[in-house]
Tab-separated table of C-alpha atoms in Angstrom:
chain	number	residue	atom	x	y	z
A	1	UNK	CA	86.864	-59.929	-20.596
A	2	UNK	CA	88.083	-59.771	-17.107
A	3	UNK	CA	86.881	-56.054	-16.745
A	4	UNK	CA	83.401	-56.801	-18.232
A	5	UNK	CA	82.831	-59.909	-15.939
A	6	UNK	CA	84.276	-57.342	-12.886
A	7	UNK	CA	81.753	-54.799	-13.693
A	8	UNK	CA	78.829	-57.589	-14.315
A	9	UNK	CA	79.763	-58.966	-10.391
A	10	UNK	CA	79.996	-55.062	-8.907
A	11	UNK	CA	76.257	-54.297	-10.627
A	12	UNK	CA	75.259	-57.436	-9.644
A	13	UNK	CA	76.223	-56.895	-5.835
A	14	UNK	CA	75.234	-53.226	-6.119
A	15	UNK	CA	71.675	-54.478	-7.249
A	16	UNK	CA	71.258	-56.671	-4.937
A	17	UNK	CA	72.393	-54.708	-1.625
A	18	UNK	CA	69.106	-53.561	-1.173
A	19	UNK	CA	67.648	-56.613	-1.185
A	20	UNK	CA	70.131	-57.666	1.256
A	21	UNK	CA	69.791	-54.776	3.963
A	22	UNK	CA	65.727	-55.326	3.844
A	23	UNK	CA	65.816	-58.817	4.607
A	24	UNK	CA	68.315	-58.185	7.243
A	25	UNK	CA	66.410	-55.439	8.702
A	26	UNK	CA	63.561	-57.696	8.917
A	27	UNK	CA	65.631	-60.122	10.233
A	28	UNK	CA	66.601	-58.031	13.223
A	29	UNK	CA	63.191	-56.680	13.599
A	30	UNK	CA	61.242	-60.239	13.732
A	31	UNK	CA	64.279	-61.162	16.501
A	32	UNK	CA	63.958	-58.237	18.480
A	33	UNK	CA	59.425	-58.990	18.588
A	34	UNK	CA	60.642	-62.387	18.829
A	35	UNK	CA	62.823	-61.870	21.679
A	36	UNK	CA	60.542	-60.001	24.104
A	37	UNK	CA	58.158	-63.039	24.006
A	38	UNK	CA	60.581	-65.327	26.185
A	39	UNK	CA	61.892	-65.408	29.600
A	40	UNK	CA	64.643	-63.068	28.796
A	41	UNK	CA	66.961	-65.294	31.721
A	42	UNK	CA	66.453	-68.332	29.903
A	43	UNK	CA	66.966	-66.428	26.656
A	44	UNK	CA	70.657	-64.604	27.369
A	45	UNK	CA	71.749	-68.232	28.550
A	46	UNK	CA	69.937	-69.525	24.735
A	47	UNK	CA	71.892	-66.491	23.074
A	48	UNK	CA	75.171	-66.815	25.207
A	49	UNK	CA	75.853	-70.320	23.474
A	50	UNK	CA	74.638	-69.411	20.383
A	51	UNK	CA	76.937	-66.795	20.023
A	52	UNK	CA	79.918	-68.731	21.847
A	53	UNK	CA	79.530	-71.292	18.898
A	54	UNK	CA	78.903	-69.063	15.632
A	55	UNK	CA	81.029	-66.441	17.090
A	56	UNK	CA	84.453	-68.978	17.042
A	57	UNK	CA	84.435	-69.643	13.069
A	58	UNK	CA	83.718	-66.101	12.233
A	59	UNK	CA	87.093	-63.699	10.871
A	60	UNK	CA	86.312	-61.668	13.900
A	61	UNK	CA	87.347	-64.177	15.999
A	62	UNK	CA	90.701	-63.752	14.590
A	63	UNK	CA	91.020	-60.306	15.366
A	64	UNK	CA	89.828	-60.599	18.695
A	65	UNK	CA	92.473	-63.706	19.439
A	66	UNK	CA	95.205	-60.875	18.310
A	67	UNK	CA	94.032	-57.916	19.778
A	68	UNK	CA	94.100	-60.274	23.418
A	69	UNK	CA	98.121	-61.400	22.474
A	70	UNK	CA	99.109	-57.372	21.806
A	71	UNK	CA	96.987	-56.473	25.063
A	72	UNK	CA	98.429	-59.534	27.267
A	73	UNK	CA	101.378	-60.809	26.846
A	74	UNK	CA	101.989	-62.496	29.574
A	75	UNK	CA	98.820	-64.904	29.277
A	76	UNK	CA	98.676	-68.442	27.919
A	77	UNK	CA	96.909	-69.418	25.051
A	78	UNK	CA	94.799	-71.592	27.334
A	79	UNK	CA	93.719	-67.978	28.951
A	80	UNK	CA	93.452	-66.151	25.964
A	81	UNK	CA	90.821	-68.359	24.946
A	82	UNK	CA	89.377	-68.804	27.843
A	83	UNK	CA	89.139	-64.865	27.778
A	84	UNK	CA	87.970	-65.150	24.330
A	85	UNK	CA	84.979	-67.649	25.114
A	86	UNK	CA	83.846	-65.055	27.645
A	87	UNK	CA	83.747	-62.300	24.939
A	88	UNK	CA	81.398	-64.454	22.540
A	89	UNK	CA	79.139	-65.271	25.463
A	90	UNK	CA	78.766	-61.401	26.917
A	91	UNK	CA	77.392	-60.419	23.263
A	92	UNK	CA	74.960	-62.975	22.753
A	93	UNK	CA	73.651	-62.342	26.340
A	94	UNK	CA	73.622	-58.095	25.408
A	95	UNK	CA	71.395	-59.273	22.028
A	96	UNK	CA	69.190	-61.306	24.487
A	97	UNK	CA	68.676	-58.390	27.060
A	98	UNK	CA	68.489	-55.276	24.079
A	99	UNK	CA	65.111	-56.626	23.372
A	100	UNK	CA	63.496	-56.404	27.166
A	101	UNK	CA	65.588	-53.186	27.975
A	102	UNK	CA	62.095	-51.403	29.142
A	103	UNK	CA	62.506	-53.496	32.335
A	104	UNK	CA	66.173	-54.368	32.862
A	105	UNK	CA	66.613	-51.927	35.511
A	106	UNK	CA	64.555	-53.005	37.826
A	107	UNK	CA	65.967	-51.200	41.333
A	108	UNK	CA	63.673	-49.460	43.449
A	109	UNK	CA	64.658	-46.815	44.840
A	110	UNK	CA	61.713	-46.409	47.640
A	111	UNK	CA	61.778	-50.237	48.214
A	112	UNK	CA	65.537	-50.964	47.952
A	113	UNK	CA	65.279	-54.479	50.056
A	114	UNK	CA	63.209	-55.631	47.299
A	115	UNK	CA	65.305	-57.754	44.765
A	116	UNK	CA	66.853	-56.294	42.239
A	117	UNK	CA	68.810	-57.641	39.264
A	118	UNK	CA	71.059	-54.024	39.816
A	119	UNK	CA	73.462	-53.320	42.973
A	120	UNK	CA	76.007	-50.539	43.372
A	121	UNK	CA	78.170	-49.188	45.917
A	122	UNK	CA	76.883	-46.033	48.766
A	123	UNK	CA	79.747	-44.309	46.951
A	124	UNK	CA	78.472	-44.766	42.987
A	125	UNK	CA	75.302	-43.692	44.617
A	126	UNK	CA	76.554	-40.463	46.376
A	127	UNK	CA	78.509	-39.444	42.864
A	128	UNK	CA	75.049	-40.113	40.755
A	129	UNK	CA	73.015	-38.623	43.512
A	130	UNK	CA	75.725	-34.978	43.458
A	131	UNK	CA	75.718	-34.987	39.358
A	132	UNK	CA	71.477	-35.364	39.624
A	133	UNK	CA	70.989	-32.671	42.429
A	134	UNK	CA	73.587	-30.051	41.729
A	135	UNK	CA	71.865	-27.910	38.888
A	136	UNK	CA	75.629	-28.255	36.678
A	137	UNK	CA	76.466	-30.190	33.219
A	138	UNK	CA	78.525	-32.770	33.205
A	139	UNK	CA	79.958	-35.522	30.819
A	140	UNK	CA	79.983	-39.127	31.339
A	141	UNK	CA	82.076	-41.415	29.502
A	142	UNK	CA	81.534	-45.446	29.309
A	143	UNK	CA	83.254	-48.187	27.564
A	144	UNK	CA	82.144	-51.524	25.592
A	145	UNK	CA	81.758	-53.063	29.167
A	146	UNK	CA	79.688	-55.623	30.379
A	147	UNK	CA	76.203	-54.742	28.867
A	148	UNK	CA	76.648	-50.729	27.832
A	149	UNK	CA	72.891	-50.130	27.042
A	150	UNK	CA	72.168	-50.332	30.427
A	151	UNK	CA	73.697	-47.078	32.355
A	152	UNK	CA	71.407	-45.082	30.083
A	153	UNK	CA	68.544	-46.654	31.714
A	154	UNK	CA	69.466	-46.462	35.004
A	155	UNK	CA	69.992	-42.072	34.409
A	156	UNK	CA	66.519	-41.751	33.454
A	157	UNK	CA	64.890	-44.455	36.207
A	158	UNK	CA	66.680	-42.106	38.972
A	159	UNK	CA	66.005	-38.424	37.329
A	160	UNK	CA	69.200	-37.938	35.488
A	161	UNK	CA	68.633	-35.865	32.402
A	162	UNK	CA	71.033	-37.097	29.720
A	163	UNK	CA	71.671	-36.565	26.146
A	164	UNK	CA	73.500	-39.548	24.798
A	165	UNK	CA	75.428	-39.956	21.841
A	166	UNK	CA	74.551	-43.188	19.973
A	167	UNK	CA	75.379	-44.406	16.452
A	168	UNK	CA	73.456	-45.652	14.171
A	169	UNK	CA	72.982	-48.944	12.255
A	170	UNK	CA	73.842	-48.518	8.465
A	171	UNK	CA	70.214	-50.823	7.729
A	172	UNK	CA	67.633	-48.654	7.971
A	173	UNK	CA	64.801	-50.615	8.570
A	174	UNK	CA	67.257	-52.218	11.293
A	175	UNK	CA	67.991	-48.613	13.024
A	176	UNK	CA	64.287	-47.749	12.951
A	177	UNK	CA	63.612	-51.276	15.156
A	178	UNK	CA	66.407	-50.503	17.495
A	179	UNK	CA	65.573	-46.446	18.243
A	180	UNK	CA	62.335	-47.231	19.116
A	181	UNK	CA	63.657	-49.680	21.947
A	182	UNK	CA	66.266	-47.477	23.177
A	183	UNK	CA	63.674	-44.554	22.989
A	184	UNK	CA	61.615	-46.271	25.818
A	185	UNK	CA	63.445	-44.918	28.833
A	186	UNK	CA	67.010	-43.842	27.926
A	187	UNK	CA	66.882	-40.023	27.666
A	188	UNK	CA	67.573	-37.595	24.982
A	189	UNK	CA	69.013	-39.708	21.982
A	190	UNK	CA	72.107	-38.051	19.511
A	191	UNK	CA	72.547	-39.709	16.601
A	192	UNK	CA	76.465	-39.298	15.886
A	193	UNK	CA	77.394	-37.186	12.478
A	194	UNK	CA	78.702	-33.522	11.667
A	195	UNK	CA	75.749	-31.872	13.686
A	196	UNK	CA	76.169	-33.965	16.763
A	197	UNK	CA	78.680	-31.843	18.868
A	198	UNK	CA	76.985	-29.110	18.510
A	199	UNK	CA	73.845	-30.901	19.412
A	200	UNK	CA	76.022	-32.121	22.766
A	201	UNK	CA	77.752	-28.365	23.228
A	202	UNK	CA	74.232	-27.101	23.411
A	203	UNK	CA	72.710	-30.095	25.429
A	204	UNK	CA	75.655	-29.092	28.273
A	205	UNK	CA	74.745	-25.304	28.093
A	206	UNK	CA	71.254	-26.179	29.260
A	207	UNK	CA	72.785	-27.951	32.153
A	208	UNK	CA	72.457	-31.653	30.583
A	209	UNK	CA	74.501	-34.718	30.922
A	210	UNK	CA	75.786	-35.703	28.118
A	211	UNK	CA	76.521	-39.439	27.707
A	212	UNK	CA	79.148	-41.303	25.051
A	213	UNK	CA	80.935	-44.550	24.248
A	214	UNK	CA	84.764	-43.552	23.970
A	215	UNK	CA	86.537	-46.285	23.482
A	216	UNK	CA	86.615	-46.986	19.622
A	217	UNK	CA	89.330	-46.698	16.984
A	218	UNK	CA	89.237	-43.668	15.098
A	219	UNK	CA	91.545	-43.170	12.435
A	220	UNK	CA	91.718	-39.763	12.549
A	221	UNK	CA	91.345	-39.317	16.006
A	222	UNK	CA	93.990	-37.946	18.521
A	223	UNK	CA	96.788	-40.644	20.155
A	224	UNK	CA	96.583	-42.135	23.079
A	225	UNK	CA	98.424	-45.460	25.032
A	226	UNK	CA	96.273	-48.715	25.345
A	227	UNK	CA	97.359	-51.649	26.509
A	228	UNK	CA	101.350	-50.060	26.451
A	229	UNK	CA	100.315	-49.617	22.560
A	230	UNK	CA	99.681	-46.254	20.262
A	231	UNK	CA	96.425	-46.030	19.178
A	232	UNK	CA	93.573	-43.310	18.034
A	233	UNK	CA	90.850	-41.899	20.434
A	234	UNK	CA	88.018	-40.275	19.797
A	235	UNK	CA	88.561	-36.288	20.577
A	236	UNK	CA	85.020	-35.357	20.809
A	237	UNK	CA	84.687	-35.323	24.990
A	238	UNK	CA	87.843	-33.126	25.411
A	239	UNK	CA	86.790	-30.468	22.552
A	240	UNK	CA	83.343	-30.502	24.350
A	241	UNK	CA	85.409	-29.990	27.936
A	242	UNK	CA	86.840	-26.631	25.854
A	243	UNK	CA	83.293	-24.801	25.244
A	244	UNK	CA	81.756	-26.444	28.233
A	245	UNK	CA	83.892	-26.916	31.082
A	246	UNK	CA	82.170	-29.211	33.505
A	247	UNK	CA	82.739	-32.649	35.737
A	248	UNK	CA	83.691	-35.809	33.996
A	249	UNK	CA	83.110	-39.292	34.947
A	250	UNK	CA	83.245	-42.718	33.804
A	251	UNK	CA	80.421	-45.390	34.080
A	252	UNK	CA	80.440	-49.012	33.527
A	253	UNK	CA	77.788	-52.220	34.202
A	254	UNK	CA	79.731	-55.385	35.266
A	255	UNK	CA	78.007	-58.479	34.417
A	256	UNK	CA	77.430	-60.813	37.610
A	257	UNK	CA	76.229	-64.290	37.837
A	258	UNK	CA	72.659	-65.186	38.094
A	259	UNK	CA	71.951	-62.502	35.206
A	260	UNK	CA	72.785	-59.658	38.053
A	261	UNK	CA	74.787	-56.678	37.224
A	262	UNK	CA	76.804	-54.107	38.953
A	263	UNK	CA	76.755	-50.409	38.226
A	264	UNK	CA	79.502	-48.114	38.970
A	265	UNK	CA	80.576	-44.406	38.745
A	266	UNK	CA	84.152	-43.303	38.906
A	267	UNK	CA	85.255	-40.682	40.675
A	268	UNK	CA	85.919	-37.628	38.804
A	269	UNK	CA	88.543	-37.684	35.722
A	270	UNK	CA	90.527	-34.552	36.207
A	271	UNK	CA	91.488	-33.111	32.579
A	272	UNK	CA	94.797	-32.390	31.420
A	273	UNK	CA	95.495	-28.755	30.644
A	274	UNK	CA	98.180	-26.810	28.531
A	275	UNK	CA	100.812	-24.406	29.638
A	276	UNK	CA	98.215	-21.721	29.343
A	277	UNK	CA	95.518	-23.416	31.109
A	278	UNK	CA	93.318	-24.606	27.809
A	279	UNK	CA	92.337	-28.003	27.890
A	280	UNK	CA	94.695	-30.517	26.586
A	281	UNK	CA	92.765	-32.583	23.917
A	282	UNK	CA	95.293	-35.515	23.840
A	283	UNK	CA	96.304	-35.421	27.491
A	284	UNK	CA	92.724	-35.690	28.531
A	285	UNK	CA	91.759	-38.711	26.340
A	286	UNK	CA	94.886	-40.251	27.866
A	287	UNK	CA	93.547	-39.987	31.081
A	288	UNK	CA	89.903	-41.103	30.223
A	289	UNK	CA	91.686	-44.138	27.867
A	290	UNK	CA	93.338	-44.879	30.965
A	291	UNK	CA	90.438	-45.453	33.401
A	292	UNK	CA	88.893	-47.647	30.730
A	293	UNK	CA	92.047	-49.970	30.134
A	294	UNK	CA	92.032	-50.357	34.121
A	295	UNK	CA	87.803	-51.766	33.926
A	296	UNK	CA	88.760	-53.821	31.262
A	297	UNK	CA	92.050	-55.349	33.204
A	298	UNK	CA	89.655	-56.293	35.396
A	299	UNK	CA	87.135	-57.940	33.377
A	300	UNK	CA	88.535	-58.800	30.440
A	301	UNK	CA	86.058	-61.327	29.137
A	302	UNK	CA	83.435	-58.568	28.994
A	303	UNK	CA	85.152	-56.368	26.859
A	304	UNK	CA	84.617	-55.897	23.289
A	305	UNK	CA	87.989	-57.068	21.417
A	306	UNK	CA	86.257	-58.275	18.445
A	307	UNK	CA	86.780	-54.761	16.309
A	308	UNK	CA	90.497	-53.054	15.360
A	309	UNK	CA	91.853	-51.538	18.634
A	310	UNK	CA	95.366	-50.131	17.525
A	311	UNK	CA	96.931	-49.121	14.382
């Protein structure tokens, strides 16, 4: 009897996942049309609080509250939820801002006294200014940072040409919605899968950028230290590094007040190299891991600790 009612409830879910996904998917689509229709300052504050108060009594919550005590120590609850509250309100303002992305970046480069929701250093615009002008490949790295949408836009607004790895959502209706947002200005898009490194190998040998998020968990990936703990990084820059060798840097948005961001380029990550000169796949995603654990010591809040981070 317990089997039979067990299969009944698996049939029943399987036949009704469908359902499900479409009436998500048309969820997110009617949010994203939605979206574009308000002031889109007014709307990340709207979706900040939203977010802050839904986000506290979901499980994710929990894991983010842990992931904060294994990364610091040293901080007091009070902090830790402070840090946490921050979190919650950076990803309700990202849902906010995905649907006006088309005009996020807003700096003009001809008229740069005019205002600008974007500012970044003479130096992050010498690096970005070398990696557009010097004919070579190159591989940029960024992190779940601030709002990590945006440096994509920014690369094609200023003549960057980028391919950039991106995964997609498991609704399709839902994926469908968002690729033809990020299609409006954010270069060459790779959906992630068996074919995509060689899609990315290839993109370098033409002399593209290639663009990726490296800072998930990945079971199977190679080990690195975060946060003084082991945990799995994503090989795939480093094995590109061995059939294209070519600069790497790291790029992250910081979230300012007054719905103002800050964009930044690192200087070059040097790559670590066995005895015989090959790159070193695990010594090089320990150096990339540790740029990103230094931008998120530094903004903590606007990090994303809300998914597994170590073992």
């Amino acid at each position: 009897m317990n089997r039979l009612l067990l299969r009944t409830k698996a049939r029943l879910r399987d036949a009704g996942k469908p359902v499900a996904e479409a009436a998500v998917g048309a969820l997110t689509i009617a949010l994203l049309r939605t979206t574009r229709y308000f002031d889109p300052d007014k709307t990340a504050n709207f979706f900040g609080r939203v977010t802050r108060f839904i986000g506290r009594r979901l499980r994710e919550d929990r894991i983010g509250r842990e992931n904060l005590k294994a990364a610091f120590p040293e901080k007091s609850p009070e902090e830790i939820e402070t840090i946490l509250t921050g979190v919650w309100d950076n990803l309700g303002r990202i849902g906010a801002e995905f649907a006006h992305l088309d005009h996020i970046w807003d700096y003009d480069l001809d008229h740069p006294e005019k205002p600008s929701r974007i500012e970044f250093t003479p130096r992050t615009k010498e690096i970005f200014d070398s990696l557009r002008d010097d004919g070579k490949p190159a591989i940029i790295f960024a992190s779940h940072l601030g709002n990590w949408e945006i440096p994509a836009l920014g690369a094609v607004a200023h003549g960057l040409d980028c391919a950039i790895l991106f995964r997609r959502p498991n609704i399709e209706s839902a994926d469908r919605a968002i690729e033809r947002i990020r299609a409006v200005k954010m270069g060459t898009l790779v959906p992630a899968g068996r074919e995509a490194p060689l899609k990315l190998a290839e993109a370098l040998q033409r002399g593209q950028h290639v663009a990726m998020l490296v800072d998930q968990y990945m079971g199977n990936g190679v080990e690195v230290t975060f946060f003084g703990r082991k945990t799995k990084a994503n090989p795939t820059l480093a094995r590109l590094l061995r059939q294209v060798e070519c600069p790497v840097h790291g790029v992250r948005i910081i979230r300012l007040p007054n719905h103002r961001f800050r964009a930044e380029l690192s200087e070059e990550v040097k790559p670590a190299r066995d005895a015989s000169g090959q790159i070193d796949i695990q010594g090089t995603m320990q150096a990339v891991t540790s740029v990103i654990e230094g931008w998120v010591r530094e903004y903590p809040d606007q990090w994303l600790w809300l998914h597994r981070r170590w073992r």
